[in-house]
Amino acid sequence: MAVATLTIDLNAIADNWRALDAKSAATVETAAVVKADGYGLDAGRVSATLSKAGVKTFFVAVAEEGIAVRKAIGADAVIYVFSGCCAGDAPILKEYNLIPLLNSVEQVNTYLPSGAPFGIQLDSGMNRLGMEPAEFAALKDTITQAAPRLIMSHLACADEPDHPQNVAQLAAFRAMTDGLSTRKSLSATGGTLLGADYHFDLNRPGVGLYGGAPFTQASPALRLSIPVIQTRDVALGETVGYGAKWQATRPSKIATIASGYADGLIRAMGNGPVNLYAGDTPCPLIGRVSMDLITVDVTDLATVPDSLDLLNPIQTIDHLADAAGTIGYEILTSLGARYNRVYKG
Ligand SMILES: *Cc1c(COP(=O)(O)O)cnc(C)c1O
């Protein structure tokens, strides 16, 4: 087989949810964000696993994503939609019992008369989604009389614990919601780790469930094993790959393996340092990442195995992200459709 195998450990994802849940008091609910197809790992399977582990509330980005989640978790769990109710969403929200987090005056005015359940999204300083303080103040009585299920906002800098915007957004969220009896939520993974002040009634981690920063204690959920298609010896001074960017400084053995940027191995990753692993033994990725192939210096291996691992407990999505100048989220959601996906647990 010349396609790589991506093994997704659903038990690790459930463990990560339990570990994040343990960061807050027993009275605080820990939900799960499964947008973007469960950060690329299959929203249906991830939600079913987390539902069994005890998750009662899920979040998706857009209404359409709620369909697979509803099918996976049954009728009881609550599913919120971050984008609220956009044109054409109402029939999907109704049929699959999804709760929109209304984020503008227009959405509130259009949706409230339906009498269907809703939540409210406020802007506390990120300026992306949600009603501004003045907009919310003007509609506060109408909204609270209609009994929203949740009032939430989102932190822009929670992955930087000392960033002054965290306390500023906390204060802004409090100023808008103090005294309301509605359940409140401010924190994703980063805010969950900032401590009890940020917890309110419900935390909504995403990336930490899947093993990504800023939840550095997470159990790694992924292994990516890439088959070796060919090995060759190159002489001192020969170059490997596009642009002839890597040059052998000793007689070397090079393995060519079957994954590339078309599989989400972002080309900038070639800037390294990135390793491929033969068991626990690191072998450097060398040369440029091409569309379907990457090249590895296996000179120091006694025997070259049938496949080499790019993701394992030693080298996680965040290591690849650092090399590529991006974040673990982008590595996760880029992992390719071509992989043979194996689910554990
Ligand atoms: C994506 C998202 C989350 C989850 O964020 P993580 O950093 O992945 O934990 C929570 N809330 C909102 C509004 C989001 O967009």
mmCIF file of C-alpha atoms and ligand atoms in Angstrom:
data_model
loop_
_atom_site.group_PDB
_atom_site.id
_atom_site.type_symbol
_atom_site.label_atom_id
_atom_site.label_comp_id
_atom_site.label_asym_id
_atom_site.label_seq_id
_atom_site.Cartn_x
_atom_site.Cartn_y
_atom_site.Cartn_z
ATOM 1 C CA MET A 1 0.000 0.000 0.000
ATOM 2 C CA ALA A 2 1.391 3.372 -0.972
ATOM 3 C CA VAL A 3 -0.906 5.592 1.050
ATOM 4 C CA ALA A 4 -0.062 6.656 4.565
ATOM 5 C CA THR A 5 -2.052 5.469 7.561
ATOM 6 C CA LEU A 6 -3.418 8.041 9.987
ATOM 7 C CA THR A 7 -4.356 6.370 13.261
ATOM 8 C CA ILE A 8 -6.739 8.394 15.401
ATOM 9 C CA ASP A 9 -6.924 7.363 19.033
ATOM 10 C CA LEU A 10 -10.480 8.135 20.131
ATOM 11 C CA ASN A 11 -9.643 7.009 23.676
ATOM 12 C CA ALA A 12 -6.968 9.719 23.869
ATOM 13 C CA ILE A 13 -9.566 12.296 22.786
ATOM 14 C CA ALA A 14 -11.924 11.100 25.544
ATOM 15 C CA ASP A 15 -9.014 11.191 28.039
ATOM 16 C CA ASN A 16 -8.221 14.748 27.001
ATOM 17 C CA TRP A 17 -11.830 15.780 27.562
ATOM 18 C CA ARG A 18 -11.750 14.234 31.061
ATOM 19 C CA ALA A 19 -8.452 15.995 31.792
ATOM 20 C CA LEU A 20 -9.837 19.363 30.647
ATOM 21 C CA ASP A 21 -13.053 18.748 32.571
ATOM 22 C CA ALA A 22 -10.944 18.213 35.699
ATOM 23 C CA LYS A 23 -9.515 21.750 35.299
ATOM 24 C CA SER A 24 -12.811 23.289 36.409
ATOM 25 C CA ALA A 25 -15.096 22.880 39.399
ATOM 26 C CA ALA A 26 -17.702 20.115 39.366
ATOM 27 C CA THR A 27 -20.412 22.731 38.833
ATOM 28 C CA VAL A 28 -18.857 23.852 35.533
ATOM 29 C CA GLU A 29 -19.903 21.894 32.458
ATOM 30 C CA THR A 30 -17.216 20.976 29.929
ATOM 31 C CA ALA A 31 -18.592 20.859 26.391
ATOM 32 C CA ALA A 32 -16.764 19.879 23.176
ATOM 33 C CA VAL A 33 -16.109 21.872 20.012
ATOM 34 C CA VAL A 34 -16.342 19.602 16.969
ATOM 35 C CA LYS A 35 -16.437 22.179 14.169
ATOM 36 C CA ALA A 36 -14.583 21.664 10.893
ATOM 37 C CA ASP A 37 -15.454 17.970 10.943
ATOM 38 C CA GLY A 38 -14.064 17.511 14.429
ATOM 39 C CA TYR A 39 -10.874 19.464 13.581
ATOM 40 C CA GLY A 40 -10.498 17.182 10.580
ATOM 41 C CA LEU A 41 -10.735 13.931 12.531
ATOM 42 C CA ASP A 42 -14.411 13.050 11.777
ATOM 43 C CA ALA A 43 -17.041 14.930 13.743
ATOM 44 C CA GLY A 44 -19.372 11.913 13.830
ATOM 45 C CA ARG A 45 -16.874 9.508 15.368
ATOM 46 C CA VAL A 46 -15.419 12.123 17.706
ATOM 47 C CA SER A 47 -18.862 13.220 18.938
ATOM 48 C CA ALA A 48 -20.055 9.652 19.450
ATOM 49 C CA THR A 49 -16.935 8.918 21.519
ATOM 50 C CA LEU A 50 -17.262 12.076 23.593
ATOM 51 C CA SER A 51 -20.976 11.556 24.106
ATOM 52 C CA LYS A 52 -20.206 8.131 25.585
ATOM 53 C CA ALA A 53 -17.536 9.729 27.776
ATOM 54 C CA GLY A 54 -20.177 12.067 29.201
ATOM 55 C CA VAL A 55 -20.217 15.190 27.024
ATOM 56 C CA LYS A 56 -23.692 16.705 26.947
ATOM 57 C CA THR A 57 -23.090 19.827 24.840
ATOM 58 C CA PHE A 58 -21.398 20.194 21.453
ATOM 59 C CA PHE A 59 -20.499 23.207 19.319
ATOM 60 C CA VAL A 60 -20.175 23.432 15.536
ATOM 61 C CA ALA A 61 -19.331 26.418 13.330
ATOM 62 C CA VAL A 62 -22.198 26.254 10.825
ATOM 63 C CA ALA A 63 -25.633 24.619 10.820
ATOM 64 C CA GLU A 64 -24.746 22.027 8.169
ATOM 65 C CA GLU A 65 -22.038 20.614 10.453
ATOM 66 C CA GLY A 66 -24.648 19.921 13.106
ATOM 67 C CA ILE A 67 -26.326 17.236 11.000
ATOM 68 C CA ALA A 68 -23.529 14.654 11.303
ATOM 69 C CA VAL A 69 -23.135 15.425 14.990
ATOM 70 C CA ARG A 70 -26.854 15.024 15.697
ATOM 71 C CA LYS A 71 -26.876 11.693 13.839
ATOM 72 C CA ALA A 72 -23.885 10.501 15.873
ATOM 73 C CA ILE A 73 -25.080 11.464 19.351
ATOM 74 C CA GLY A 74 -28.835 10.919 19.306
ATOM 75 C CA ALA A 75 -31.628 13.263 20.261
ATOM 76 C CA ASP A 76 -30.668 14.292 23.788
ATOM 77 C CA ALA A 77 -27.376 16.183 23.601
ATOM 78 C CA VAL A 78 -27.368 19.912 22.944
ATOM 79 C CA ILE A 79 -25.718 21.256 19.793
ATOM 80 C CA TYR A 80 -24.903 24.962 19.431
ATOM 81 C CA VAL A 81 -23.997 26.720 16.177
ATOM 82 C CA PHE A 82 -21.385 29.502 16.465
ATOM 83 C CA SER A 83 -22.428 31.322 13.285
ATOM 84 C CA GLY A 84 -25.975 31.694 14.610
ATOM 85 C CA CYS A 85 -28.804 31.657 12.118
ATOM 86 C CA CYS A 86 -27.758 32.748 8.640
ATOM 87 C CA ALA A 87 -29.997 32.890 5.568
ATOM 88 C CA GLY A 88 -31.395 29.445 4.773
ATOM 89 C CA ASP A 89 -30.335 27.864 8.099
ATOM 90 C CA ALA A 90 -33.727 27.837 9.837
ATOM 91 C CA PRO A 91 -35.027 24.535 8.372
ATOM 92 C CA ILE A 92 -31.780 22.715 9.269
ATOM 93 C CA LEU A 93 -31.739 24.162 12.786
ATOM 94 C CA LYS A 94 -35.307 23.004 13.277
ATOM 95 C CA GLU A 95 -35.026 19.539 11.751
ATOM 96 C CA TYR A 96 -31.855 18.645 13.690
ATOM 97 C CA ASN A 97 -32.689 20.572 16.834
ATOM 98 C CA LEU A 98 -29.620 22.825 16.691
ATOM 99 C CA ILE A 99 -29.379 25.975 18.780
ATOM 100 C CA PRO A 100 -27.992 29.041 17.005
ATOM 101 C CA LEU A 101 -25.768 31.446 18.956
ATOM 102 C CA LEU A 102 -27.293 34.635 17.583
ATOM 103 C CA ASN A 103 -24.558 37.156 17.021
ATOM 104 C CA SER A 104 -26.124 40.318 15.597
ATOM 105 C CA VAL A 105 -29.145 42.533 16.157
ATOM 106 C CA GLU A 106 -30.450 41.364 12.809
ATOM 107 C CA GLN A 107 -30.180 37.683 13.772
ATOM 108 C CA VAL A 108 -31.940 38.361 17.068
ATOM 109 C CA ASN A 109 -34.771 40.248 15.410
ATOM 110 C CA THR A 110 -35.250 37.578 12.756
ATOM 111 C CA TYR A 111 -34.971 34.514 14.997
ATOM 112 C CA LEU A 112 -36.622 35.393 18.301
ATOM 113 C CA PRO A 113 -40.173 35.520 16.927
ATOM 114 C CA SER A 114 -39.842 31.823 15.914
ATOM 115 C CA GLY A 115 -39.892 30.890 19.609
ATOM 116 C CA ALA A 116 -37.206 28.260 18.947
ATOM 117 C CA PRO A 117 -34.354 27.813 21.451
ATOM 118 C CA PHE A 118 -31.391 30.142 20.975
ATOM 119 C CA GLY A 119 -28.196 31.386 22.589
ATOM 120 C CA ILE A 120 -26.476 34.754 22.390
ATOM 121 C CA GLN A 121 -22.949 35.568 21.343
ATOM 122 C CA LEU A 122 -21.412 38.799 22.635
ATOM 123 C CA ASP A 123 -18.317 40.626 21.515
ATOM 124 C CA SER A 124 -16.059 41.276 24.495
ATOM 125 C CA GLY A 125 -13.158 42.613 22.457
ATOM 126 C CA MET A 126 -12.179 40.163 19.727
ATOM 127 C CA ASN A 127 -14.302 41.976 17.132
ATOM 128 C CA ARG A 128 -15.089 38.857 15.134
ATOM 129 C CA LEU A 129 -18.558 37.574 16.047
ATOM 130 C CA GLY A 130 -21.134 38.732 18.558
ATOM 131 C CA MET A 131 -23.152 41.752 19.582
ATOM 132 C CA GLU A 132 -21.343 44.853 20.783
ATOM 133 C CA PRO A 133 -22.077 46.017 24.351
ATOM 134 C CA ALA A 134 -24.366 48.831 23.187
ATOM 135 C CA GLU A 135 -26.304 46.564 20.822
ATOM 136 C CA PHE A 136 -26.824 44.027 23.577
ATOM 137 C CA ALA A 137 -27.834 46.683 26.105
ATOM 138 C CA ALA A 138 -30.552 47.911 23.778
ATOM 139 C CA LEU A 139 -31.999 44.408 23.321
ATOM 140 C CA LYS A 140 -31.253 43.002 26.769
ATOM 141 C CA ASP A 141 -34.837 42.970 28.057
ATOM 142 C CA THR A 142 -36.277 41.443 24.887
ATOM 143 C CA ILE A 143 -33.549 38.810 24.867
ATOM 144 C CA THR A 144 -33.756 37.838 28.524
ATOM 145 C CA GLN A 145 -37.546 37.596 28.378
ATOM 146 C CA ALA A 146 -37.145 35.086 25.546
ATOM 147 C CA ALA A 147 -34.924 32.951 27.849
ATOM 148 C CA PRO A 148 -31.658 32.310 25.980
ATOM 149 C CA ARG A 149 -30.043 28.953 26.762
ATOM 150 C CA LEU A 150 -26.518 30.363 26.871
ATOM 151 C CA ILE A 151 -24.705 33.686 26.661
ATOM 152 C CA MET A 152 -21.164 33.384 25.402
ATOM 153 C CA SER A 153 -18.158 35.318 24.209
ATOM 154 C CA HIS A 154 -14.719 34.324 22.937
ATOM 155 C CA LEU A 155 -11.201 35.257 24.066
ATOM 156 C CA ALA A 156 -8.712 36.439 21.449
ATOM 157 C CA CYS A 157 -5.485 35.855 23.403
ATOM 158 C CA ALA A 158 -6.167 32.998 25.821
ATOM 159 C CA ASP A 159 -3.150 31.043 24.575
ATOM 160 C CA GLU A 160 -0.998 33.844 26.068
ATOM 161 C CA PRO A 161 -1.904 33.752 29.781
ATOM 162 C CA ASP A 162 -0.222 37.095 30.553
ATOM 163 C CA HIS A 163 -1.762 38.995 27.670
ATOM 164 C CA PRO A 164 -3.621 42.051 29.070
ATOM 165 C CA GLN A 165 -6.533 41.454 26.695
ATOM 166 C CA ASN A 166 -7.586 38.391 28.746
ATOM 167 C CA VAL A 167 -8.469 40.414 31.846
ATOM 168 C CA ALA A 168 -9.931 43.166 29.680
ATOM 169 C CA GLN A 169 -12.280 40.739 27.912
ATOM 170 C CA LEU A 170 -13.182 39.087 31.209
ATOM 171 C CA ALA A 171 -14.176 42.491 32.604
ATOM 172 C CA ALA A 172 -16.129 43.371 29.455
ATOM 173 C CA PHE A 173 -18.003 40.060 29.525
ATOM 174 C CA ARG A 174 -18.825 40.516 33.203
ATOM 175 C CA ALA A 175 -20.025 44.072 32.637
ATOM 176 C CA MET A 176 -22.411 42.845 29.955
ATOM 177 C CA THR A 177 -23.714 39.780 31.792
ATOM 178 C CA ASP A 178 -23.511 40.421 35.562
ATOM 179 C CA GLY A 179 -26.851 39.872 37.207
ATOM 180 C CA LEU A 180 -28.290 37.766 34.384
ATOM 181 C CA SER A 181 -29.425 34.300 35.405
ATOM 182 C CA THR A 182 -28.694 32.846 31.953
ATOM 183 C CA ARG A 183 -25.858 30.273 31.784
ATOM 184 C CA LYS A 184 -22.608 31.862 30.638
ATOM 185 C CA SER A 185 -19.522 30.698 28.754
ATOM 186 C CA LEU A 186 -16.312 32.552 27.920
ATOM 187 C CA SER A 187 -13.588 29.952 27.505
ATOM 188 C CA ALA A 188 -12.230 27.596 24.878
ATOM 189 C CA THR A 189 -9.136 25.455 25.597
ATOM 190 C CA GLY A 190 -6.941 28.434 26.466
ATOM 191 C CA GLY A 191 -9.456 30.047 28.820
ATOM 192 C CA THR A 192 -10.135 26.705 30.501
ATOM 193 C CA LEU A 193 -6.452 26.714 31.468
ATOM 194 C CA LEU A 194 -6.539 30.346 32.701
ATOM 195 C CA GLY A 195 -8.382 29.344 35.875
ATOM 196 C CA ALA A 196 -11.718 29.589 37.635
ATOM 197 C CA ASP A 197 -12.337 33.295 36.946
ATOM 198 C CA TYR A 198 -12.734 32.424 33.299
ATOM 199 C CA HIS A 199 -15.002 29.398 33.742
ATOM 200 C CA PHE A 200 -18.523 30.703 34.430
ATOM 201 C CA ASP A 201 -21.005 27.842 33.753
ATOM 202 C CA LEU A 202 -19.547 26.112 30.731
ATOM 203 C CA ASN A 203 -16.156 25.706 29.027
ATOM 204 C CA ARG A 204 -15.928 24.828 25.354
ATOM 205 C CA PRO A 205 -12.527 23.354 24.492
ATOM 206 C CA GLY A 206 -11.701 22.255 20.971
ATOM 207 C CA VAL A 207 -8.028 21.868 20.097
ATOM 208 C CA GLY A 208 -7.022 20.497 23.507
ATOM 209 C CA LEU A 209 -9.318 17.516 22.965
ATOM 210 C CA TYR A 210 -7.347 16.616 19.866
ATOM 211 C CA GLY A 211 -3.980 16.911 21.593
ATOM 212 C CA GLY A 212 -2.965 20.439 20.606
ATOM 213 C CA ALA A 213 -1.444 23.481 22.333
ATOM 214 C CA PRO A 214 -2.116 25.320 24.539
ATOM 215 C CA PHE A 215 -3.131 22.090 26.345
ATOM 216 C CA THR A 216 0.460 20.882 26.586
ATOM 217 C CA GLN A 217 -0.419 18.004 28.927
ATOM 218 C CA ALA A 218 -2.735 16.455 26.340
ATOM 219 C CA SER A 219 -2.413 12.826 25.291
ATOM 220 C CA PRO A 220 -1.343 12.711 21.649
ATOM 221 C CA ALA A 221 -4.252 11.388 19.579
ATOM 222 C CA LEU A 222 -2.504 10.847 16.252
ATOM 223 C CA ARG A 223 0.005 8.596 14.570
ATOM 224 C CA LEU A 224 0.852 9.127 10.918
ATOM 225 C CA SER A 225 2.808 6.271 9.316
ATOM 226 C CA ILE A 226 4.086 6.951 5.822
ATOM 227 C CA PRO A 227 5.225 4.105 3.559
ATOM 228 C CA VAL A 228 8.740 4.100 2.117
ATOM 229 C CA ILE A 229 8.501 3.839 -1.668
ATOM 230 C CA GLN A 230 12.167 3.853 -2.534
ATOM 231 C CA THR A 231 15.595 4.204 -0.956
ATOM 232 C CA ARG A 232 18.743 5.328 -2.733
ATOM 233 C CA ASP A 233 22.361 6.087 -2.002
ATOM 234 C CA VAL A 234 23.592 9.560 -2.846
ATOM 235 C CA ALA A 235 27.222 10.560 -3.045
ATOM 236 C CA LEU A 236 28.881 13.436 -1.222
ATOM 237 C CA GLY A 237 27.857 16.663 -3.012
ATOM 238 C CA GLU A 238 24.730 15.323 -4.742
ATOM 239 C CA THR A 239 21.465 17.173 -4.157
ATOM 240 C CA VAL A 240 17.954 15.914 -3.396
ATOM 241 C CA GLY A 241 14.561 17.274 -4.464
ATOM 242 C CA TYR A 242 13.127 20.396 -6.095
ATOM 243 C CA GLY A 243 15.355 23.409 -6.192
ATOM 244 C CA ALA A 244 18.332 21.185 -5.311
ATOM 245 C CA LYS A 245 18.091 22.692 -1.851
ATOM 246 C CA TRP A 246 19.606 19.830 0.124
ATOM 247 C CA GLN A 247 23.128 18.686 -0.553
ATOM 248 C CA ALA A 248 24.776 15.593 0.874
ATOM 249 C CA THR A 249 27.680 16.431 3.162
ATOM 250 C CA ARG A 250 28.577 12.742 3.422
ATOM 251 C CA PRO A 251 27.662 9.637 1.423
ATOM 252 C CA SER A 252 23.990 9.283 2.395
ATOM 253 C CA LYS A 253 20.983 7.001 2.161
ATOM 254 C CA ILE A 254 17.723 8.715 1.289
ATOM 255 C CA ALA A 255 14.211 7.282 1.679
ATOM 256 C CA THR A 256 11.399 8.693 -0.442
ATOM 257 C CA ILE A 257 8.052 8.345 1.316
ATOM 258 C CA ALA A 258 4.452 8.716 0.158
ATOM 259 C CA SER A 259 2.989 11.954 1.531
ATOM 260 C CA GLY A 260 3.315 15.560 0.514
ATOM 261 C CA TYR A 261 1.676 18.921 0.584
ATOM 262 C CA ALA A 262 -1.414 17.498 -1.149
ATOM 263 C CA ASP A 263 -1.877 15.479 2.060
ATOM 264 C CA GLY A 264 -1.658 18.554 4.243
ATOM 265 C CA LEU A 265 2.068 18.384 4.925
ATOM 266 C CA ILE A 266 2.437 22.100 4.473
ATOM 267 C CA ARG A 267 5.361 22.851 2.186
ATOM 268 C CA ALA A 268 6.952 25.263 4.639
ATOM 269 C CA MET A 269 7.505 22.272 6.947
ATOM 270 C CA GLY A 270 10.532 21.511 4.772
ATOM 271 C CA ASN A 271 12.285 24.393 6.556
ATOM 272 C CA GLY A 272 12.446 22.031 9.534
ATOM 273 C CA PRO A 273 13.627 20.785 11.813
ATOM 274 C CA VAL A 274 11.202 17.872 11.349
ATOM 275 C CA ASN A 275 11.963 14.198 11.837
ATOM 276 C CA LEU A 276 10.520 10.974 10.544
ATOM 277 C CA TYR A 277 10.663 8.223 13.128
ATOM 278 C CA ALA A 278 11.722 4.625 12.738
ATOM 279 C CA GLY A 279 10.277 3.484 16.055
ATOM 280 C CA ASP A 280 11.893 5.949 18.465
ATOM 281 C CA THR A 281 14.809 6.798 16.181
ATOM 282 C CA PRO A 282 14.594 10.206 14.504
ATOM 283 C CA CYS A 283 15.632 10.651 10.867
ATOM 284 C CA PRO A 284 15.632 14.188 9.461
ATOM 285 C CA LEU A 285 13.209 15.300 6.771
ATOM 286 C CA ILE A 286 15.430 16.791 4.055
ATOM 287 C CA GLY A 287 14.839 18.727 0.847
ATOM 288 C CA ARG A 288 11.604 20.358 -0.211
ATOM 289 C CA VAL A 289 8.202 18.862 0.483
ATOM 290 C CA SER A 290 6.663 17.973 -2.874
ATOM 291 C CA MET A 291 3.021 17.263 -3.724
ATOM 292 C CA ASP A 292 2.969 13.518 -3.040
ATOM 293 C CA LEU A 293 6.425 12.799 -1.644
ATOM 294 C CA ILE A 294 8.959 13.803 0.955
ATOM 295 C CA THR A 295 12.554 12.689 1.385
ATOM 296 C CA VAL A 296 14.254 11.535 4.546
ATOM 297 C CA ASP A 297 17.905 11.065 5.526
ATOM 298 C CA VAL A 298 18.025 7.466 6.769
ATOM 299 C CA THR A 299 21.813 7.105 6.555
ATOM 300 C CA ASP A 300 22.124 6.271 10.250
ATOM 301 C CA LEU A 301 19.500 3.508 10.288
ATOM 302 C CA ALA A 302 20.793 -0.068 10.245
ATOM 303 C CA THR A 303 17.656 -1.168 8.389
ATOM 304 C CA VAL A 304 15.001 0.995 6.795
ATOM 305 C CA PRO A 305 11.488 -0.020 7.896
ATOM 306 C CA ASP A 306 8.495 -0.268 5.523
ATOM 307 C CA SER A 307 7.138 2.991 6.871
ATOM 308 C CA LEU A 308 8.285 5.994 8.883
ATOM 309 C CA ASP A 309 6.163 7.977 11.355
ATOM 310 C CA LEU A 310 5.712 11.731 10.994
ATOM 311 C CA LEU A 311 3.260 12.083 13.895
ATOM 312 C CA ASN A 312 3.732 10.052 17.061
ATOM 313 C CA PRO A 313 3.883 10.727 20.790
ATOM 314 C CA ILE A 314 7.353 12.292 20.374
ATOM 315 C CA GLN A 315 6.547 14.598 17.447
ATOM 316 C CA THR A 316 3.069 16.116 17.577
ATOM 317 C CA ILE A 317 1.048 18.519 15.439
ATOM 318 C CA ASP A 318 2.621 21.420 17.316
ATOM 319 C CA HIS A 319 6.160 20.390 16.346
ATOM 320 C CA LEU A 320 5.124 20.280 12.694
ATOM 321 C CA ALA A 321 3.330 23.593 13.114
ATOM 322 C CA ASP A 322 6.437 25.265 14.556
ATOM 323 C CA ALA A 323 8.534 24.076 11.619
ATOM 324 C CA ALA A 324 5.940 25.302 9.120
ATOM 325 C CA GLY A 325 5.367 28.639 10.856
ATOM 326 C CA THR A 326 1.749 27.861 11.664
ATOM 327 C CA ILE A 327 -0.381 26.460 14.504
ATOM 328 C CA GLY A 328 -1.409 22.915 15.397
ATOM 329 C CA TYR A 329 -5.003 23.706 14.411
ATOM 330 C CA GLU A 330 -3.958 24.220 10.800
ATOM 331 C CA ILE A 331 -1.903 21.027 10.718
ATOM 332 C CA LEU A 332 -4.883 19.073 12.116
ATOM 333 C CA THR A 333 -7.486 20.485 9.769
ATOM 334 C CA SER A 334 -5.158 20.064 6.777
ATOM 335 C CA LEU A 335 -4.475 16.341 7.258
ATOM 336 C CA GLY A 336 -5.337 14.860 3.924
ATOM 337 C CA ALA A 337 -8.271 12.957 2.502
ATOM 338 C CA ARG A 338 -5.906 10.481 0.853
ATOM 339 C CA TYR A 339 -4.802 8.867 4.098
ATOM 340 C CA ASN A 340 -6.059 5.490 5.162
ATOM 341 C CA ARG A 341 -7.757 6.452 8.415
ATOM 342 C CA VAL A 342 -7.830 3.958 11.256
ATOM 343 C CA TYR A 343 -9.817 4.679 14.426
ATOM 344 C CA LYS A 344 -8.752 3.176 17.766
ATOM 345 C CA GLY A 345 -11.260 2.933 20.578
HETATM 346 C C1 LIG B 1 -13.090 27.270 17.774
HETATM 347 C C2 LIG B 1 -13.762 27.887 18.921
HETATM 348 C C3 LIG B 1 -13.671 27.312 20.194
HETATM 349 C C4 LIG B 1 -12.702 26.198 20.497
HETATM 350 O O1 LIG B 1 -11.414 26.764 20.517
HETATM 351 P P1 LIG B 1 -10.092 25.933 20.870
HETATM 352 O O2 LIG B 1 -9.031 26.971 20.896
HETATM 353 O O3 LIG B 1 -9.930 24.967 19.740
HETATM 354 O O4 LIG B 1 -10.311 25.266 22.155
HETATM 355 C C5 LIG B 1 -14.460 27.826 21.205
HETATM 356 N N1 LIG B 1 -15.269 28.898 20.978
HETATM 357 C C6 LIG B 1 -15.356 29.508 19.774
HETATM 358 C C7 LIG B 1 -16.252 30.667 19.601
HETATM 359 C C8 LIG B 1 -14.606 29.032 18.707
HETATM 360 O O5 LIG B 1 -14.674 29.632 17.513
#
